[in-house]
Amino acid sequence: METDKVLEELKDIMVERLKFEPSRLPDLSLATVLPKDGSLGLDSLDFIELSIGIEERFGFVIDEAQDLEAHFQSLGTLVAYIKSRSADR
């Protein structure tokens, strides 16, 4: 799956599950930081919703027993994680 396609799917998930304002989507890039202290300011509940959306959209289960913090640092790290998990299937 192409990087741009995965990024667009993530943006859709953010609008649908996180009620993210669609007018802000053009400002998002692979460098956009996700955690609370980052540019989007996502909190723990947002990450849960985002994880559920990813699982539903991309068809794999995110193992919460793993340390996932590195994968959820930015949209770029999350796209890379999704691409690697999608390639495993």
PDB file of C-alpha atoms in Angstrom:
ATOM      1  CA  MET A   1       0.000   0.000   0.000  1.00  0.00           C
ATOM      2  CA  GLU A   2       1.316   3.433  -0.939  1.00  0.00           C
ATOM      3  CA  THR A   3       2.351   5.906   1.776  1.00  0.00           C
ATOM      4  CA  ASP A   4       0.013   8.623   0.470  1.00  0.00           C
ATOM      5  CA  LYS A   5      -2.928   6.219   0.440  1.00  0.00           C
ATOM      6  CA  VAL A   6      -2.293   5.134   4.041  1.00  0.00           C
ATOM      7  CA  LEU A   7      -1.984   8.785   5.128  1.00  0.00           C
ATOM      8  CA  GLU A   8      -5.297   9.646   3.461  1.00  0.00           C
ATOM      9  CA  GLU A   9      -6.967   6.666   5.160  1.00  0.00           C
ATOM     10  CA  LEU A  10      -5.616   7.866   8.528  1.00  0.00           C
ATOM     11  CA  LYS A  11      -7.007  11.324   7.900  1.00  0.00           C
ATOM     12  CA  ASP A  12     -10.404   9.781   7.147  1.00  0.00           C
ATOM     13  CA  ILE A  13     -10.249   7.807  10.406  1.00  0.00           C
ATOM     14  CA  MET A  14      -9.422  10.986  12.310  1.00  0.00           C
ATOM     15  CA  VAL A  15     -12.457  12.770  10.883  1.00  0.00           C
ATOM     16  CA  GLU A  16     -14.795   9.818  11.437  1.00  0.00           C
ATOM     17  CA  ARG A  17     -13.668   8.569  14.854  1.00  0.00           C
ATOM     18  CA  LEU A  18     -12.016  11.609  16.456  1.00  0.00           C
ATOM     19  CA  LYS A  19     -14.422  14.197  15.021  1.00  0.00           C
ATOM     20  CA  PHE A  20     -11.396  15.994  13.610  1.00  0.00           C
ATOM     21  CA  GLU A  21     -12.243  19.173  11.691  1.00  0.00           C
ATOM     22  CA  PRO A  22     -11.905  18.368   7.934  1.00  0.00           C
ATOM     23  CA  SER A  23     -10.664  21.887   7.189  1.00  0.00           C
ATOM     24  CA  ARG A  24      -7.489  21.055   9.168  1.00  0.00           C
ATOM     25  CA  LEU A  25      -6.629  18.014   7.020  1.00  0.00           C
ATOM     26  CA  PRO A  26      -4.498  19.863   4.448  1.00  0.00           C
ATOM     27  CA  ASP A  27      -2.180  20.929   7.294  1.00  0.00           C
ATOM     28  CA  LEU A  28      -1.425  17.326   8.240  1.00  0.00           C
ATOM     29  CA  SER A  29       1.722  15.665   6.942  1.00  0.00           C
ATOM     30  CA  LEU A  30       3.937  12.716   7.796  1.00  0.00           C
ATOM     31  CA  ALA A  31       5.816  15.034  10.192  1.00  0.00           C
ATOM     32  CA  THR A  32       2.675  15.857  12.228  1.00  0.00           C
ATOM     33  CA  VAL A  33       3.254  14.884  15.877  1.00  0.00           C
ATOM     34  CA  LEU A  34       0.404  12.979  17.551  1.00  0.00           C
ATOM     35  CA  PRO A  35       0.815  12.880  21.371  1.00  0.00           C
ATOM     36  CA  LYS A  36      -0.763  15.388  23.728  1.00  0.00           C
ATOM     37  CA  ASP A  37       2.293  17.654  23.705  1.00  0.00           C
ATOM     38  CA  GLY A  38       2.428  17.568  19.888  1.00  0.00           C
ATOM     39  CA  SER A  39       0.641  19.561  17.224  1.00  0.00           C
ATOM     40  CA  LEU A  40      -2.561  17.477  17.326  1.00  0.00           C
ATOM     41  CA  GLY A  41      -2.684  17.009  21.073  1.00  0.00           C
ATOM     42  CA  LEU A  42      -4.217  13.541  21.055  1.00  0.00           C
ATOM     43  CA  ASP A  43      -4.946  12.053  24.465  1.00  0.00           C
ATOM     44  CA  SER A  44      -5.189   8.412  25.554  1.00  0.00           C
ATOM     45  CA  LEU A  45      -8.856   8.088  24.553  1.00  0.00           C
ATOM     46  CA  ASP A  46      -8.047   9.504  21.116  1.00  0.00           C
ATOM     47  CA  PHE A  47      -5.336   6.873  20.693  1.00  0.00           C
ATOM     48  CA  ILE A  48      -7.786   4.116  21.594  1.00  0.00           C
ATOM     49  CA  GLU A  49     -10.297   5.401  19.024  1.00  0.00           C
ATOM     50  CA  LEU A  50      -7.541   5.782  16.442  1.00  0.00           C
ATOM     51  CA  SER A  51      -6.334   2.213  17.123  1.00  0.00           C
ATOM     52  CA  ILE A  52      -9.842   0.806  16.703  1.00  0.00           C
ATOM     53  CA  GLY A  53     -10.266   2.718  13.449  1.00  0.00           C
ATOM     54  CA  ILE A  54      -6.930   1.416  12.162  1.00  0.00           C
ATOM     55  CA  GLU A  55      -7.839  -2.158  13.042  1.00  0.00           C
ATOM     56  CA  GLU A  56     -11.180  -1.877  11.256  1.00  0.00           C
ATOM     57  CA  ARG A  57      -9.846  -0.063   8.187  1.00  0.00           C
ATOM     58  CA  PHE A  58      -6.636  -2.019   7.629  1.00  0.00           C
ATOM     59  CA  GLY A  59      -7.759  -5.436   8.884  1.00  0.00           C
ATOM     60  CA  PHE A  60      -5.199  -6.294  11.543  1.00  0.00           C
ATOM     61  CA  VAL A  61      -5.202  -6.326  15.332  1.00  0.00           C
ATOM     62  CA  ILE A  62      -2.874  -3.975  17.183  1.00  0.00           C
ATOM     63  CA  ASP A  63      -1.180  -5.909  19.989  1.00  0.00           C
ATOM     64  CA  GLU A  64      -1.477  -3.601  22.970  1.00  0.00           C
ATOM     65  CA  ALA A  65       0.958  -5.796  24.913  1.00  0.00           C
ATOM     66  CA  GLN A  66       3.689  -4.365  22.675  1.00  0.00           C
ATOM     67  CA  ASP A  67       5.283  -0.995  23.332  1.00  0.00           C
ATOM     68  CA  LEU A  68       3.488   1.026  20.663  1.00  0.00           C
ATOM     69  CA  GLU A  69       4.635   4.487  21.710  1.00  0.00           C
ATOM     70  CA  ALA A  70       7.279   4.721  18.987  1.00  0.00           C
ATOM     71  CA  HIS A  71       4.714   3.857  16.306  1.00  0.00           C
ATOM     72  CA  PHE A  72       2.305   6.579  17.468  1.00  0.00           C
ATOM     73  CA  GLN A  73       4.790   9.466  17.611  1.00  0.00           C
ATOM     74  CA  SER A  74       3.815  11.041  14.300  1.00  0.00           C
ATOM     75  CA  LEU A  75       1.670  10.359  11.289  1.00  0.00           C
ATOM     76  CA  GLY A  76       4.851   9.230   9.512  1.00  0.00           C
ATOM     77  CA  THR A  77       5.741   6.617  12.137  1.00  0.00           C
ATOM     78  CA  LEU A  78       2.130   5.432  12.200  1.00  0.00           C
ATOM     79  CA  VAL A  79       2.016   5.115   8.400  1.00  0.00           C
ATOM     80  CA  ALA A  80       5.253   3.077   8.476  1.00  0.00           C
ATOM     81  CA  TYR A  81       3.790   0.803  11.178  1.00  0.00           C
ATOM     82  CA  ILE A  82       0.576   0.247   9.207  1.00  0.00           C
ATOM     83  CA  LYS A  83       2.525  -0.481   6.016  1.00  0.00           C
ATOM     84  CA  SER A  84       4.742  -3.013   7.808  1.00  0.00           C
ATOM     85  CA  ARG A  85       1.742  -4.732   9.394  1.00  0.00           C
ATOM     86  CA  SER A  86      -0.138  -4.772   6.098  1.00  0.00           C
ATOM     87  CA  ALA A  87       2.874  -6.331   4.356  1.00  0.00           C
ATOM     88  CA  ASP A  88       2.907  -9.129   6.982  1.00  0.00           C
ATOM     89  CA  ARG A  89      -0.575 -10.291   5.962  1.00  0.00           C
TER      90      ARG A  89
END
